[in-house]
């Protein structure tokens, strides 16, 4: 099978799975997309020094499209709480851009370690259903901006849409879980846009980039993932409103644990 066709088929499969998870759990799909892209780029002979940077930037670029599709599906059900999304957005934009610049300064080995540890932590959180008790109200404008900055910065460094951080924060602030998931999908859009642009700028003059890359964003791989994820994100959103998600969450947590361990020791 020609390498380009093989890559496209892999990216379509990854995008389809990531789209369902984005709609179902409020995550942007980066937890699935980043390790898959790192493997794809490695097999294609991309220099190991930029494999993770390219995977992270491309992941955020695809999440732009996943988030749009997922948000539309949740919004039609009236589940997105736009006021907290608007209050988080300024900090999100600044934080995600800074996260991309921080990642650019780190070597691939460090990024791989950071991502693996983060994935394992999220896996444990999902498996145990560890959502903080809703005992607090949403903070004021400054508190929301600072929280958004922290969520954006971490998301930018690990190439995700921020759902694994935003959902626990919103539930901690007494937002019902379905609204938290829907609003997290909306928060993922400014994270993805700002973070992706940050990775484009950070890798603009990188001499080791493969063909078809715009900075640290691979247009070829990103197109396949984005196309599939946009189609399947509404399915995930529909499942989030119709199915008990405990079993699905634990299956996904097991999958993430395997991914994290593979990246940590592989």
mmCIF file of C-alpha atoms in Angstrom:
data_model
loop_
_atom_site.group_PDB
_atom_site.id
_atom_site.type_symbol
_atom_site.label_atom_id
_atom_site.label_comp_id
_atom_site.label_asym_id
_atom_site.label_seq_id
_atom_site.Cartn_x
_atom_site.Cartn_y
_atom_site.Cartn_z
ATOM 1 C CA UNK A 1 0.000 0.000 0.000
ATOM 2 C CA UNK A 2 1.462 3.404 -0.938
ATOM 3 C CA UNK A 3 2.700 5.346 2.083
ATOM 4 C CA UNK A 4 0.453 8.362 1.429
ATOM 5 C CA UNK A 5 -2.687 6.193 1.224
ATOM 6 C CA UNK A 6 -1.700 4.286 4.353
ATOM 7 C CA UNK A 7 -1.166 7.529 6.247
ATOM 8 C CA UNK A 8 -4.515 8.878 5.072
ATOM 9 C CA UNK A 9 -6.388 5.747 6.176
ATOM 10 C CA UNK A 10 -4.721 5.822 9.598
ATOM 11 C CA UNK A 11 -5.550 9.501 10.038
ATOM 12 C CA UNK A 12 -9.168 8.941 9.000
ATOM 13 C CA UNK A 13 -9.519 6.156 11.602
ATOM 14 C CA UNK A 14 -7.873 8.240 14.311
ATOM 15 C CA UNK A 15 -10.042 11.227 13.435
ATOM 16 C CA UNK A 16 -13.242 9.169 13.580
ATOM 17 C CA UNK A 17 -12.418 7.842 17.046
ATOM 18 C CA UNK A 18 -11.251 11.238 18.308
ATOM 19 C CA UNK A 19 -14.437 12.879 17.062
ATOM 20 C CA UNK A 20 -16.662 10.475 18.996
ATOM 21 C CA UNK A 21 -14.616 11.005 22.156
ATOM 22 C CA UNK A 22 -14.763 14.782 21.713
ATOM 23 C CA UNK A 23 -18.543 14.774 21.565
ATOM 24 C CA UNK A 24 -19.012 12.125 24.245
ATOM 25 C CA UNK A 25 -16.581 13.297 26.927
ATOM 26 C CA UNK A 26 -16.020 16.964 26.050
ATOM 27 C CA UNK A 27 -12.350 16.412 25.154
ATOM 28 C CA UNK A 28 -10.875 17.732 21.938
ATOM 29 C CA UNK A 29 -9.423 14.405 20.861
ATOM 30 C CA UNK A 30 -5.786 15.364 21.380
ATOM 31 C CA UNK A 31 -5.218 12.556 23.869
ATOM 32 C CA UNK A 32 -5.818 10.158 20.974
ATOM 33 C CA UNK A 33 -4.458 12.254 18.125
ATOM 34 C CA UNK A 34 -1.044 13.198 19.552
ATOM 35 C CA UNK A 35 0.340 9.674 20.135
ATOM 36 C CA UNK A 36 -1.113 8.439 16.825
ATOM 37 C CA UNK A 37 0.504 11.299 14.915
ATOM 38 C CA UNK A 38 3.802 10.852 16.739
ATOM 39 C CA UNK A 39 3.844 7.240 15.558
ATOM 40 C CA UNK A 40 2.852 8.186 11.987
ATOM 41 C CA UNK A 41 5.516 10.883 11.734
ATOM 42 C CA UNK A 42 8.172 8.576 13.199
ATOM 43 C CA UNK A 43 7.401 5.851 10.642
ATOM 44 C CA UNK A 44 7.598 8.448 7.881
ATOM 45 C CA UNK A 45 11.148 9.305 8.888
ATOM 46 C CA UNK A 46 10.469 12.744 10.350
ATOM 47 C CA UNK A 47 13.444 13.865 12.423
ATOM 48 C CA UNK A 48 12.988 12.689 16.024
ATOM 49 C CA UNK A 49 13.860 16.164 17.263
ATOM 50 C CA UNK A 50 10.566 17.594 15.989
ATOM 51 C CA UNK A 51 8.237 14.562 15.977
ATOM 52 C CA UNK A 52 6.391 15.599 19.145
ATOM 53 C CA UNK A 53 6.268 19.278 18.177
ATOM 54 C CA UNK A 54 4.699 18.364 14.839
ATOM 55 C CA UNK A 55 2.238 15.970 16.495
ATOM 56 C CA UNK A 56 1.170 18.557 19.081
ATOM 57 C CA UNK A 57 0.713 21.382 16.575
ATOM 58 C CA UNK A 58 -1.172 19.204 14.105
ATOM 59 C CA UNK A 59 -3.389 17.876 16.897
ATOM 60 C CA UNK A 60 -4.455 21.378 17.908
ATOM 61 C CA UNK A 61 -5.148 22.302 14.280
ATOM 62 C CA UNK A 62 -7.505 19.332 13.877
ATOM 63 C CA UNK A 63 -9.265 20.150 17.159
ATOM 64 C CA UNK A 64 -10.407 23.434 15.598
ATOM 65 C CA UNK A 65 -12.671 21.448 13.278
ATOM 66 C CA UNK A 66 -13.669 18.860 15.877
ATOM 67 C CA UNK A 67 -14.699 21.594 18.310
ATOM 68 C CA UNK A 68 -16.835 23.408 15.739
ATOM 69 C CA UNK A 69 -18.729 20.230 14.918
ATOM 70 C CA UNK A 70 -19.098 19.174 18.552
ATOM 71 C CA UNK A 71 -20.195 22.626 19.739
ATOM 72 C CA UNK A 72 -22.879 22.859 17.069
ATOM 73 C CA UNK A 73 -24.313 19.517 18.174
ATOM 74 C CA UNK A 74 -24.319 20.490 21.866
ATOM 75 C CA UNK A 75 -25.657 23.984 21.165
ATOM 76 C CA UNK A 76 -28.656 22.579 19.315
ATOM 77 C CA UNK A 77 -29.547 20.802 22.551
ATOM 78 C CA UNK A 78 -29.164 24.006 24.544
ATOM 79 C CA UNK A 79 -26.380 22.525 26.667
ATOM 80 C CA UNK A 80 -23.580 25.086 26.151
ATOM 81 C CA UNK A 81 -23.312 27.724 28.883
ATOM 82 C CA UNK A 82 -21.895 30.592 26.872
ATOM 83 C CA UNK A 83 -21.292 33.049 29.720
ATOM 84 C CA UNK A 84 -18.507 31.031 31.432
ATOM 85 C CA UNK A 85 -17.079 30.204 28.004
ATOM 86 C CA UNK A 86 -16.796 33.920 27.192
ATOM 87 C CA UNK A 87 -15.206 34.650 30.571
ATOM 88 C CA UNK A 88 -12.606 31.894 30.162
ATOM 89 C CA UNK A 89 -11.780 32.753 26.540
ATOM 90 C CA UNK A 90 -9.340 35.705 26.994
ATOM 91 C CA UNK A 91 -7.090 33.739 29.328
ATOM 92 C CA UNK A 92 -7.458 30.655 27.133
ATOM 93 C CA UNK A 93 -6.190 32.475 24.042
ATOM 94 C CA UNK A 94 -3.128 33.919 25.781
ATOM 95 C CA UNK A 95 -2.352 30.702 27.642
ATOM 96 C CA UNK A 96 -2.598 28.430 24.597
ATOM 97 C CA UNK A 97 -0.263 30.655 22.590
ATOM 98 C CA UNK A 98 2.268 30.693 25.434
ATOM 99 C CA UNK A 99 1.920 26.923 25.783
ATOM 100 C CA UNK A 100 3.010 26.488 22.169
ATOM 101 C CA UNK A 101 6.076 28.673 22.762
ATOM 102 C CA UNK A 102 6.963 26.692 25.903
ATOM 103 C CA UNK A 103 6.673 23.426 23.960
ATOM 104 C CA UNK A 104 8.921 24.815 21.223
ATOM 105 C CA UNK A 105 11.647 25.388 23.821
ATOM 106 C CA UNK A 106 11.471 21.809 25.114
ATOM 107 C CA UNK A 107 13.178 18.786 23.498
ATOM 108 C CA UNK A 108 11.038 15.955 22.115
ATOM 109 C CA UNK A 109 12.052 13.583 24.932
ATOM 110 C CA UNK A 110 10.766 16.020 27.544
ATOM 111 C CA UNK A 111 7.528 16.637 25.658
ATOM 112 C CA UNK A 112 7.003 12.896 25.341
ATOM 113 C CA UNK A 113 7.500 12.436 29.085
ATOM 114 C CA UNK A 114 5.176 15.330 29.965
ATOM 115 C CA UNK A 115 2.478 14.034 27.622
ATOM 116 C CA UNK A 116 2.754 10.452 28.937
ATOM 117 C CA UNK A 117 2.413 11.544 32.561
ATOM 118 C CA UNK A 118 -0.515 13.797 31.682
ATOM 119 C CA UNK A 119 -2.295 10.987 29.814
ATOM 120 C CA UNK A 120 -1.845 8.588 32.739
ATOM 121 C CA UNK A 121 -3.255 11.200 35.133
ATOM 122 C CA UNK A 122 -6.287 11.759 32.903
ATOM 123 C CA UNK A 123 -6.760 8.001 32.567
ATOM 124 C CA UNK A 124 -6.932 7.656 36.350
ATOM 125 C CA UNK A 125 -9.309 10.592 36.610
ATOM 126 C CA UNK A 126 -11.686 9.136 34.018
ATOM 127 C CA UNK A 127 -11.529 5.564 35.370
ATOM 128 C CA UNK A 128 -12.274 6.641 38.933
ATOM 129 C CA UNK A 129 -14.897 9.182 37.923
ATOM 130 C CA UNK A 130 -12.890 11.692 39.918
ATOM 131 C CA UNK A 131 -14.970 14.809 39.399
ATOM 132 C CA UNK A 132 -14.602 17.332 42.236
ATOM 133 C CA UNK A 133 -17.691 18.015 44.305
ATOM 134 C CA UNK A 134 -19.573 21.123 43.227
ATOM 135 C CA UNK A 135 -19.023 23.274 46.281
ATOM 136 C CA UNK A 136 -17.936 26.561 44.732
ATOM 137 C CA UNK A 137 -19.335 29.173 42.413
ATOM 138 C CA UNK A 138 -17.651 30.389 39.267
ATOM 139 C CA UNK A 139 -14.972 32.956 40.177
ATOM 140 C CA UNK A 140 -15.040 36.575 39.057
ATOM 141 C CA UNK A 141 -13.578 38.020 35.894
ATOM 142 C CA UNK A 142 -9.955 37.954 37.072
ATOM 143 C CA UNK A 143 -10.278 34.444 38.494
ATOM 144 C CA UNK A 144 -11.849 33.152 35.287
ATOM 145 C CA UNK A 145 -9.128 34.816 33.174
ATOM 146 C CA UNK A 146 -6.365 33.251 35.295
ATOM 147 C CA UNK A 147 -8.064 29.856 35.205
ATOM 148 C CA UNK A 148 -8.439 30.145 31.439
ATOM 149 C CA UNK A 149 -4.759 31.040 31.139
ATOM 150 C CA UNK A 150 -3.715 27.964 33.105
ATOM 151 C CA UNK A 151 -6.023 25.648 31.132
ATOM 152 C CA UNK A 152 -4.824 27.165 27.855
ATOM 153 C CA UNK A 153 -1.134 26.918 28.724
ATOM 154 C CA UNK A 154 -1.299 23.262 29.795
ATOM 155 C CA UNK A 155 -3.437 22.411 26.770
ATOM 156 C CA UNK A 156 -0.992 24.138 24.449
ATOM 157 C CA UNK A 157 1.968 22.209 25.844
ATOM 158 C CA UNK A 158 0.277 18.800 25.508
ATOM 159 C CA UNK A 159 -1.723 19.503 22.317
ATOM 160 C CA UNK A 160 -5.259 18.963 23.647
ATOM 161 C CA UNK A 161 -8.555 20.811 23.628
ATOM 162 C CA UNK A 162 -8.574 21.204 27.398
ATOM 163 C CA UNK A 163 -11.631 19.107 28.240
ATOM 164 C CA UNK A 164 -9.796 17.024 30.832
ATOM 165 C CA UNK A 165 -9.150 20.279 32.715
ATOM 166 C CA UNK A 166 -12.230 22.337 31.881
ATOM 167 C CA UNK A 167 -14.838 19.703 32.763
ATOM 168 C CA UNK A 168 -13.507 19.117 36.318
ATOM 169 C CA UNK A 169 -13.212 22.877 36.874
ATOM 170 C CA UNK A 170 -16.795 23.556 35.790
ATOM 171 C CA UNK A 171 -18.244 20.683 37.820
ATOM 172 C CA UNK A 172 -16.260 21.949 40.831
ATOM 173 C CA UNK A 173 -18.124 25.241 40.275
ATOM 174 C CA UNK A 174 -21.530 23.476 40.450
ATOM 175 C CA UNK A 175 -22.104 23.253 36.693
ATOM 176 C CA UNK A 176 -24.086 20.071 35.813
ATOM 177 C CA UNK A 177 -21.916 17.460 34.097
ATOM 178 C CA UNK A 178 -23.730 17.535 30.732
ATOM 179 C CA UNK A 179 -23.453 21.338 30.598
ATOM 180 C CA UNK A 180 -19.801 21.087 31.655
ATOM 181 C CA UNK A 181 -19.061 18.658 28.818
ATOM 182 C CA UNK A 182 -20.869 20.843 26.268
ATOM 183 C CA UNK A 183 -19.221 24.057 27.488
ATOM 184 C CA UNK A 184 -15.818 22.349 27.515
ATOM 185 C CA UNK A 185 -16.259 21.573 23.825
ATOM 186 C CA UNK A 186 -16.841 25.293 23.224
ATOM 187 C CA UNK A 187 -13.755 26.243 25.268
ATOM 188 C CA UNK A 188 -11.727 23.859 23.104
ATOM 189 C CA UNK A 189 -12.192 26.104 20.064
ATOM 190 C CA UNK A 190 -10.165 29.139 21.241
ATOM 191 C CA UNK A 191 -7.582 26.770 22.736
ATOM 192 C CA UNK A 192 -7.169 25.017 19.397
ATOM 193 C CA UNK A 193 -7.090 28.174 17.259
ATOM 194 C CA UNK A 194 -4.603 30.046 19.441
ATOM 195 C CA UNK A 195 -2.463 26.987 20.124
ATOM 196 C CA UNK A 196 -2.317 25.919 16.470
ATOM 197 C CA UNK A 197 -1.309 29.416 15.365
ATOM 198 C CA UNK A 198 1.331 29.394 18.091
ATOM 199 C CA UNK A 199 2.793 26.149 16.732
ATOM 200 C CA UNK A 200 2.733 27.502 13.190
ATOM 201 C CA UNK A 201 4.703 30.554 14.321
ATOM 202 C CA UNK A 202 7.091 28.536 16.504
ATOM 203 C CA UNK A 203 8.029 26.165 13.678
ATOM 204 C CA UNK A 204 7.937 28.645 10.819
ATOM 205 C CA UNK A 205 11.699 28.604 10.160
ATOM 206 C CA UNK A 206 12.345 24.998 11.242
ATOM 207 C CA UNK A 207 14.612 23.432 8.579
ATOM 208 C CA UNK A 208 13.711 19.814 9.474
ATOM 209 C CA UNK A 209 10.018 20.068 8.627
ATOM 210 C CA UNK A 210 8.602 17.470 6.184
ATOM 211 C CA UNK A 211 6.805 18.509 3.011
ATOM 212 C CA UNK A 212 3.230 19.659 3.468
ATOM 213 C CA UNK A 213 3.892 21.255 6.854
ATOM 214 C CA UNK A 214 3.082 24.830 7.852
ATOM 215 C CA UNK A 215 5.277 25.413 10.861
ATOM 216 C CA UNK A 216 4.607 22.583 13.288
ATOM 217 C CA UNK A 217 1.297 21.734 11.600
ATOM 218 C CA UNK A 218 1.138 18.942 9.005
ATOM 219 C CA UNK A 219 -1.581 19.907 6.534
ATOM 220 C CA UNK A 220 -1.715 16.426 4.991
ATOM 221 C CA UNK A 221 -2.208 14.468 8.223
ATOM 222 C CA UNK A 222 -4.386 17.166 9.726
ATOM 223 C CA UNK A 223 -6.812 17.163 6.804
ATOM 224 C CA UNK A 224 -7.539 13.437 7.142
ATOM 225 C CA UNK A 225 -8.107 13.611 10.888
ATOM 226 C CA UNK A 226 -10.213 16.767 10.698
ATOM 227 C CA UNK A 227 -12.475 15.399 7.976
ATOM 228 C CA UNK A 228 -13.297 12.239 9.920
ATOM 229 C CA UNK A 229 -13.612 13.906 13.329
ATOM 230 C CA UNK A 230 -16.088 16.501 12.064
ATOM 231 C CA UNK A 231 -18.344 13.712 10.858
ATOM 232 C CA UNK A 232 -18.249 11.692 14.078
ATOM 233 C CA UNK A 233 -18.245 14.438 16.757
ATOM 234 C CA UNK A 234 -22.059 14.898 16.498
ATOM 235 C CA UNK A 235 -22.448 11.157 17.110
ATOM 236 C CA UNK A 236 -20.447 11.479 20.322
ATOM 237 C CA UNK A 237 -22.540 14.464 21.406
ATOM 238 C CA UNK A 238 -25.728 12.468 20.766
ATOM 239 C CA UNK A 239 -24.378 9.562 22.816
ATOM 240 C CA UNK A 240 -23.505 11.949 25.651
ATOM 241 C CA UNK A 241 -27.167 12.895 25.904
ATOM 242 C CA UNK A 242 -28.632 9.415 25.517
ATOM 243 C CA UNK A 243 -26.268 6.804 27.026
ATOM 244 C CA UNK A 244 -24.952 6.143 30.518
ATOM 245 C CA UNK A 245 -21.280 6.836 29.927
ATOM 246 C CA UNK A 246 -19.665 5.055 32.913
ATOM 247 C CA UNK A 247 -18.636 1.912 31.000
ATOM 248 C CA UNK A 248 -17.489 3.875 27.950
ATOM 249 C CA UNK A 249 -15.436 6.196 30.145
ATOM 250 C CA UNK A 250 -13.677 3.261 31.798
ATOM 251 C CA UNK A 251 -12.918 1.582 28.478
ATOM 252 C CA UNK A 252 -11.470 4.837 27.196
ATOM 253 C CA UNK A 253 -9.497 5.229 30.445
ATOM 254 C CA UNK A 254 -7.941 1.792 29.904
ATOM 255 C CA UNK A 255 -7.019 2.743 26.365
ATOM 256 C CA UNK A 256 -5.381 5.955 27.580
ATOM 257 C CA UNK A 257 -3.439 4.048 30.236
ATOM 258 C CA UNK A 258 -1.962 1.803 27.558
ATOM 259 C CA UNK A 259 -1.103 4.830 25.407
ATOM 260 C CA UNK A 260 0.559 6.599 28.331
ATOM 261 C CA UNK A 261 2.600 3.559 29.334
ATOM 262 C CA UNK A 262 3.667 2.971 25.734
ATOM 263 C CA UNK A 263 4.896 6.555 25.394
ATOM 264 C CA UNK A 264 6.567 6.417 28.800
ATOM 265 C CA UNK A 265 8.470 3.178 28.244
ATOM 266 C CA UNK A 266 8.331 2.716 24.453
#
